């Protein structure tokens, strides 16, 4: 074997063992990343491919118990987002927002699907109304069927009917779709955003 080939094999071996021993994220299934045997992370907008990506992350990392949110500003596809949240709840993952992390809009809905939900230090939780491109949620009467997608989702992931309705109407009244309202610690407690 030539010295050049031996050097390449040695370099590959060193890189392999360095990656195995490091604590950095080693695999990515955007917007999810596998952190370790029991943890995956999300760090981007939830989109139409996110349910497929989540299922693949769980397939690759079947011992996953925790989804960590880094910077998750929302969702581009509400239908996929609620399917993703139901799946997260079904596989009984816990959710956590890391220190200095940010969740907003659909990412808050996804976070709520966790069995145990925790926030790190200096985290931000943002909510707002949704828009269909022509009308905002607040343009519809409270009895309108357009509100049921989210209210039904909240009850499916374990919120009581009253809390589901209260939180949903709070979010759509808090800020218009083009803006974000950051929840206060009191509101986070009131709407049971965290479990401990």
PDB file of C-alpha atoms in Angstrom:
ATOM      1  CA  UNK A   1       0.000   0.000   0.000  1.00  0.00           C
ATOM      2  CA  UNK A   2       1.373   3.395  -0.961  1.00  0.00           C
ATOM      3  CA  UNK A   3       2.177   6.045   1.637  1.00  0.00           C
ATOM      4  CA  UNK A   4      -0.400   8.330   0.035  1.00  0.00           C
ATOM      5  CA  UNK A   5      -3.168   5.725   0.356  1.00  0.00           C
ATOM      6  CA  UNK A   6      -2.165   4.948   3.917  1.00  0.00           C
ATOM      7  CA  UNK A   7      -2.268   8.662   4.766  1.00  0.00           C
ATOM      8  CA  UNK A   8      -5.774   9.013   3.290  1.00  0.00           C
ATOM      9  CA  UNK A   9      -7.067   5.971   5.217  1.00  0.00           C
ATOM     10  CA  UNK A  10      -5.515   7.273   8.433  1.00  0.00           C
ATOM     11  CA  UNK A  11      -7.128  10.697   7.891  1.00  0.00           C
ATOM     12  CA  UNK A  12     -10.534   9.122   7.247  1.00  0.00           C
ATOM     13  CA  UNK A  13     -10.210   6.995  10.392  1.00  0.00           C
ATOM     14  CA  UNK A  14      -9.261  10.009  12.491  1.00  0.00           C
ATOM     15  CA  UNK A  15     -12.187  12.030  11.151  1.00  0.00           C
ATOM     16  CA  UNK A  16     -14.578   9.142  11.837  1.00  0.00           C
ATOM     17  CA  UNK A  17     -13.472   8.786  15.451  1.00  0.00           C
ATOM     18  CA  UNK A  18     -13.416  12.559  15.979  1.00  0.00           C
ATOM     19  CA  UNK A  19     -17.029  12.812  14.794  1.00  0.00           C
ATOM     20  CA  UNK A  20     -18.068   9.898  17.004  1.00  0.00           C
ATOM     21  CA  UNK A  21     -16.559  11.542  20.099  1.00  0.00           C
ATOM     22  CA  UNK A  22     -17.749  15.101  19.480  1.00  0.00           C
ATOM     23  CA  UNK A  23     -20.914  16.561  20.929  1.00  0.00           C
ATOM     24  CA  UNK A  24     -21.801  18.468  17.775  1.00  0.00           C
ATOM     25  CA  UNK A  25     -24.827  17.745  15.640  1.00  0.00           C
ATOM     26  CA  UNK A  26     -23.709  14.982  13.298  1.00  0.00           C
ATOM     27  CA  UNK A  27     -26.706  14.423  11.041  1.00  0.00           C
ATOM     28  CA  UNK A  28     -29.265  16.790   9.587  1.00  0.00           C
ATOM     29  CA  UNK A  29     -32.745  16.223   8.220  1.00  0.00           C
ATOM     30  CA  UNK A  30     -33.801  19.839   7.755  1.00  0.00           C
ATOM     31  CA  UNK A  31     -35.314  21.503   9.686  1.00  0.00           C
ATOM     32  CA  UNK A  32     -34.453  18.738  12.184  1.00  0.00           C
ATOM     33  CA  UNK A  33     -31.012  17.627  13.323  1.00  0.00           C
ATOM     34  CA  UNK A  34     -29.983  14.557  15.263  1.00  0.00           C
ATOM     35  CA  UNK A  35     -28.092  15.704  18.347  1.00  0.00           C
ATOM     36  CA  UNK A  36     -27.563  12.396  20.152  1.00  0.00           C
ATOM     37  CA  UNK A  37     -29.295   9.051  20.741  1.00  0.00           C
ATOM     38  CA  UNK A  38     -32.228  10.611  22.589  1.00  0.00           C
ATOM     39  CA  UNK A  39     -32.414  14.151  21.201  1.00  0.00           C
ATOM     40  CA  UNK A  40     -33.303  15.859  17.953  1.00  0.00           C
ATOM     41  CA  UNK A  41     -33.364  19.610  17.399  1.00  0.00           C
ATOM     42  CA  UNK A  42     -35.321  21.987  15.195  1.00  0.00           C
ATOM     43  CA  UNK A  43     -33.774  25.194  13.910  1.00  0.00           C
ATOM     44  CA  UNK A  44     -35.788  26.693  11.065  1.00  0.00           C
ATOM     45  CA  UNK A  45     -39.237  27.288   9.615  1.00  0.00           C
ATOM     46  CA  UNK A  46     -41.624  24.322   9.489  1.00  0.00           C
ATOM     47  CA  UNK A  47     -42.640  23.690   5.872  1.00  0.00           C
ATOM     48  CA  UNK A  48     -44.458  21.211   3.664  1.00  0.00           C
ATOM     49  CA  UNK A  49     -41.603  18.696   3.925  1.00  0.00           C
ATOM     50  CA  UNK A  50     -41.232  18.843   7.701  1.00  0.00           C
ATOM     51  CA  UNK A  51     -43.471  15.891   8.543  1.00  0.00           C
ATOM     52  CA  UNK A  52     -41.476  13.663   6.192  1.00  0.00           C
ATOM     53  CA  UNK A  53     -38.237  15.015   7.679  1.00  0.00           C
ATOM     54  CA  UNK A  54     -39.476  14.390  11.240  1.00  0.00           C
ATOM     55  CA  UNK A  55     -40.478  10.822  10.410  1.00  0.00           C
ATOM     56  CA  UNK A  56     -37.039  10.252   8.880  1.00  0.00           C
ATOM     57  CA  UNK A  57     -35.292  11.730  11.922  1.00  0.00           C
ATOM     58  CA  UNK A  58     -37.267   9.404  14.208  1.00  0.00           C
ATOM     59  CA  UNK A  59     -36.546   6.441  11.915  1.00  0.00           C
ATOM     60  CA  UNK A  60     -32.815   7.188  12.059  1.00  0.00           C
ATOM     61  CA  UNK A  61     -32.920   7.890  15.800  1.00  0.00           C
ATOM     62  CA  UNK A  62     -35.602   5.585  17.266  1.00  0.00           C
ATOM     63  CA  UNK A  63     -34.626   6.236  20.905  1.00  0.00           C
ATOM     64  CA  UNK A  64     -35.489   9.939  20.610  1.00  0.00           C
ATOM     65  CA  UNK A  65     -37.210  11.305  23.711  1.00  0.00           C
ATOM     66  CA  UNK A  66     -36.674  15.065  23.328  1.00  0.00           C
ATOM     67  CA  UNK A  67     -37.166  17.728  20.656  1.00  0.00           C
ATOM     68  CA  UNK A  68     -35.090  20.843  21.337  1.00  0.00           C
ATOM     69  CA  UNK A  69     -36.114  24.132  19.735  1.00  0.00           C
ATOM     70  CA  UNK A  70     -33.365  26.579  18.806  1.00  0.00           C
ATOM     71  CA  UNK A  71     -34.720  29.307  16.463  1.00  0.00           C
ATOM     72  CA  UNK A  72     -38.096  28.213  15.107  1.00  0.00           C
ATOM     73  CA  UNK A  73     -39.999  31.245  13.825  1.00  0.00           C
ATOM     74  CA  UNK A  74     -43.106  29.461  12.620  1.00  0.00           C
ATOM     75  CA  UNK A  75     -44.715  27.408   9.889  1.00  0.00           C
ATOM     76  CA  UNK A  76     -45.338  27.883   6.182  1.00  0.00           C
ATOM     77  CA  UNK A  77     -47.923  25.082   6.115  1.00  0.00           C
ATOM     78  CA  UNK A  78     -50.512  24.917   8.908  1.00  0.00           C
ATOM     79  CA  UNK A  79     -51.932  21.563   7.786  1.00  0.00           C
ATOM     80  CA  UNK A  80     -48.520  19.883   7.875  1.00  0.00           C
ATOM     81  CA  UNK A  81     -47.702  21.598  11.150  1.00  0.00           C
ATOM     82  CA  UNK A  82     -50.732  20.161  12.955  1.00  0.00           C
ATOM     83  CA  UNK A  83     -50.036  16.703  11.485  1.00  0.00           C
ATOM     84  CA  UNK A  84     -46.461  17.030  12.723  1.00  0.00           C
ATOM     85  CA  UNK A  85     -47.637  18.068  16.190  1.00  0.00           C
ATOM     86  CA  UNK A  86     -50.012  15.115  16.413  1.00  0.00           C
ATOM     87  CA  UNK A  87     -47.171  12.782  15.398  1.00  0.00           C
ATOM     88  CA  UNK A  88     -44.828  14.328  17.978  1.00  0.00           C
ATOM     89  CA  UNK A  89     -47.493  13.838  20.652  1.00  0.00           C
ATOM     90  CA  UNK A  90     -48.209  10.281  19.476  1.00  0.00           C
ATOM     91  CA  UNK A  91     -44.554   9.246  19.844  1.00  0.00           C
ATOM     92  CA  UNK A  92     -44.560  10.924  23.293  1.00  0.00           C
ATOM     93  CA  UNK A  93     -41.631  13.293  22.880  1.00  0.00           C
ATOM     94  CA  UNK A  94     -40.825  15.988  25.401  1.00  0.00           C
ATOM     95  CA  UNK A  95     -40.105  19.500  24.116  1.00  0.00           C
ATOM     96  CA  UNK A  96     -37.619  22.119  25.297  1.00  0.00           C
ATOM     97  CA  UNK A  97     -36.577  25.563  24.081  1.00  0.00           C
ATOM     98  CA  UNK A  98     -32.845  25.993  24.591  1.00  0.00           C
ATOM     99  CA  UNK A  99     -31.320  28.977  26.379  1.00  0.00           C
ATOM    100  CA  UNK A 100     -31.779  32.151  24.278  1.00  0.00           C
ATOM    101  CA  UNK A 101     -34.049  30.198  21.919  1.00  0.00           C
ATOM    102  CA  UNK A 102     -37.075  31.527  20.089  1.00  0.00           C
ATOM    103  CA  UNK A 103     -40.351  29.905  19.060  1.00  0.00           C
ATOM    104  CA  UNK A 104     -43.236  31.648  17.353  1.00  0.00           C
ATOM    105  CA  UNK A 105     -46.517  30.956  15.615  1.00  0.00           C
ATOM    106  CA  UNK A 106     -46.665  27.349  14.348  1.00  0.00           C
ATOM    107  CA  UNK A 107     -43.539  26.448  16.302  1.00  0.00           C
ATOM    108  CA  UNK A 108     -45.423  27.278  19.509  1.00  0.00           C
ATOM    109  CA  UNK A 109     -48.178  24.919  18.387  1.00  0.00           C
ATOM    110  CA  UNK A 110     -45.561  22.226  17.757  1.00  0.00           C
ATOM    111  CA  UNK A 111     -43.895  22.866  21.127  1.00  0.00           C
ATOM    112  CA  UNK A 112     -47.256  22.396  22.862  1.00  0.00           C
ATOM    113  CA  UNK A 113     -47.442  18.814  21.523  1.00  0.00           C
ATOM    114  CA  UNK A 114     -44.666  17.795  23.928  1.00  0.00           C
ATOM    115  CA  UNK A 115     -45.616  15.592  26.849  1.00  0.00           C
ATOM    116  CA  UNK A 116     -43.270  17.516  29.165  1.00  0.00           C
ATOM    117  CA  UNK A 117     -42.531  21.087  28.064  1.00  0.00           C
ATOM    118  CA  UNK A 118     -39.723  23.271  29.394  1.00  0.00           C
ATOM    119  CA  UNK A 119     -38.120  26.606  28.561  1.00  0.00           C
ATOM    120  CA  UNK A 120     -34.470  27.489  29.017  1.00  0.00           C
ATOM    121  CA  UNK A 121     -33.244  30.891  30.154  1.00  0.00           C
ATOM    122  CA  UNK A 122     -33.901  34.047  28.113  1.00  0.00           C
ATOM    123  CA  UNK A 123     -36.287  32.313  25.736  1.00  0.00           C
ATOM    124  CA  UNK A 124     -38.942  34.081  23.683  1.00  0.00           C
ATOM    125  CA  UNK A 125     -42.391  32.707  22.832  1.00  0.00           C
ATOM    126  CA  UNK A 126     -44.224  34.608  20.098  1.00  0.00           C
ATOM    127  CA  UNK A 127     -47.819  34.351  18.919  1.00  0.00           C
ATOM    128  CA  UNK A 128     -49.999  36.080  16.343  1.00  0.00           C
ATOM    129  CA  UNK A 129     -53.057  35.752  14.146  1.00  0.00           C
ATOM    130  CA  UNK A 130     -53.093  33.693  10.957  1.00  0.00           C
ATOM    131  CA  UNK A 131     -54.055  34.909   7.508  1.00  0.00           C
ATOM    132  CA  UNK A 132     -55.373  33.098   4.448  1.00  0.00           C
ATOM    133  CA  UNK A 133     -53.959  35.800   2.215  1.00  0.00           C
ATOM    134  CA  UNK A 134     -57.190  37.767   2.124  1.00  0.00           C
ATOM    135  CA  UNK A 135     -58.571  37.662   5.643  1.00  0.00           C
ATOM    136  CA  UNK A 136     -57.087  37.330   9.097  1.00  0.00           C
ATOM    137  CA  UNK A 137     -58.410  34.980  11.771  1.00  0.00           C
ATOM    138  CA  UNK A 138     -59.985  37.909  13.613  1.00  0.00           C
ATOM    139  CA  UNK A 139     -62.100  38.732  10.552  1.00  0.00           C
ATOM    140  CA  UNK A 140     -64.129  35.574  11.174  1.00  0.00           C
ATOM    141  CA  UNK A 141     -66.728  35.348  13.973  1.00  0.00           C
ATOM    142  CA  UNK A 142     -65.676  33.194  16.903  1.00  0.00           C
ATOM    143  CA  UNK A 143     -68.206  30.542  15.914  1.00  0.00           C
ATOM    144  CA  UNK A 144     -66.764  30.222  12.382  1.00  0.00           C
ATOM    145  CA  UNK A 145     -65.500  26.779  11.310  1.00  0.00           C
ATOM    146  CA  UNK A 146     -62.205  28.362  10.196  1.00  0.00           C
ATOM    147  CA  UNK A 147     -61.082  28.406  13.824  1.00  0.00           C
ATOM    148  CA  UNK A 148     -61.614  24.693  14.393  1.00  0.00           C
ATOM    149  CA  UNK A 149     -58.382  23.450  12.781  1.00  0.00           C
ATOM    150  CA  UNK A 150     -56.361  24.873  15.651  1.00  0.00           C
ATOM    151  CA  UNK A 151     -58.846  24.362  18.495  1.00  0.00           C
ATOM    152  CA  UNK A 152     -59.291  20.698  17.529  1.00  0.00           C
ATOM    153  CA  UNK A 153     -55.518  20.327  17.273  1.00  0.00           C
ATOM    154  CA  UNK A 154     -55.012  21.709  20.786  1.00  0.00           C
ATOM    155  CA  UNK A 155     -57.521  19.260  22.262  1.00  0.00           C
ATOM    156  CA  UNK A 156     -55.953  16.388  20.283  1.00  0.00           C
ATOM    157  CA  UNK A 157     -52.585  17.076  21.944  1.00  0.00           C
ATOM    158  CA  UNK A 158     -54.055  17.173  25.433  1.00  0.00           C
ATOM    159  CA  UNK A 159     -55.358  20.663  26.184  1.00  0.00           C
ATOM    160  CA  UNK A 160     -58.817  20.896  27.683  1.00  0.00           C
ATOM    161  CA  UNK A 161     -61.529  22.327  25.434  1.00  0.00           C
ATOM    162  CA  UNK A 162     -61.639  25.511  27.520  1.00  0.00           C
ATOM    163  CA  UNK A 163     -57.869  26.003  27.491  1.00  0.00           C
ATOM    164  CA  UNK A 164     -57.714  25.231  23.756  1.00  0.00           C
ATOM    165  CA  UNK A 165     -60.296  27.920  23.007  1.00  0.00           C
ATOM    166  CA  UNK A 166     -58.838  30.445  25.464  1.00  0.00           C
ATOM    167  CA  UNK A 167     -55.289  30.068  24.158  1.00  0.00           C
ATOM    168  CA  UNK A 168     -56.310  30.062  20.506  1.00  0.00           C
ATOM    169  CA  UNK A 169     -58.353  33.270  20.787  1.00  0.00           C
ATOM    170  CA  UNK A 170     -55.600  34.858  22.869  1.00  0.00           C
ATOM    171  CA  UNK A 171     -53.086  34.180  20.064  1.00  0.00           C
ATOM    172  CA  UNK A 172     -55.197  35.603  17.257  1.00  0.00           C
ATOM    173  CA  UNK A 173     -56.040  38.723  19.282  1.00  0.00           C
ATOM    174  CA  UNK A 174     -52.445  39.260  20.429  1.00  0.00           C
ATOM    175  CA  UNK A 175     -51.002  40.497  17.121  1.00  0.00           C
ATOM    176  CA  UNK A 176     -51.878  40.645  13.425  1.00  0.00           C
ATOM    177  CA  UNK A 177     -50.430  38.007  11.083  1.00  0.00           C
ATOM    178  CA  UNK A 178     -47.610  40.299   9.946  1.00  0.00           C
ATOM    179  CA  UNK A 179     -46.444  40.925  13.529  1.00  0.00           C
ATOM    180  CA  UNK A 180     -45.485  38.839  16.585  1.00  0.00           C
ATOM    181  CA  UNK A 181     -46.452  39.322  20.221  1.00  0.00           C
ATOM    182  CA  UNK A 182     -43.974  38.003  22.797  1.00  0.00           C
ATOM    183  CA  UNK A 183     -45.785  36.322  25.673  1.00  0.00           C
ATOM    184  CA  UNK A 184     -45.081  37.458  29.216  1.00  0.00           C
ATOM    185  CA  UNK A 185     -44.025  34.972  31.925  1.00  0.00           C
ATOM    186  CA  UNK A 186     -47.503  35.385  33.441  1.00  0.00           C
ATOM    187  CA  UNK A 187     -49.187  34.506  30.146  1.00  0.00           C
ATOM    188  CA  UNK A 188     -46.881  31.523  29.661  1.00  0.00           C
ATOM    189  CA  UNK A 189     -48.005  30.291  33.071  1.00  0.00           C
ATOM    190  CA  UNK A 190     -51.676  31.143  32.499  1.00  0.00           C
ATOM    191  CA  UNK A 191     -51.917  29.172  29.269  1.00  0.00           C
ATOM    192  CA  UNK A 192     -49.845  26.224  30.557  1.00  0.00           C
ATOM    193  CA  UNK A 193     -47.203  26.599  27.872  1.00  0.00           C
ATOM    194  CA  UNK A 194     -44.761  24.755  30.117  1.00  0.00           C
ATOM    195  CA  UNK A 195     -45.468  21.753  32.293  1.00  0.00           C
ATOM    196  CA  UNK A 196     -42.800  22.488  34.916  1.00  0.00           C
TER     197      UNK A 196
END
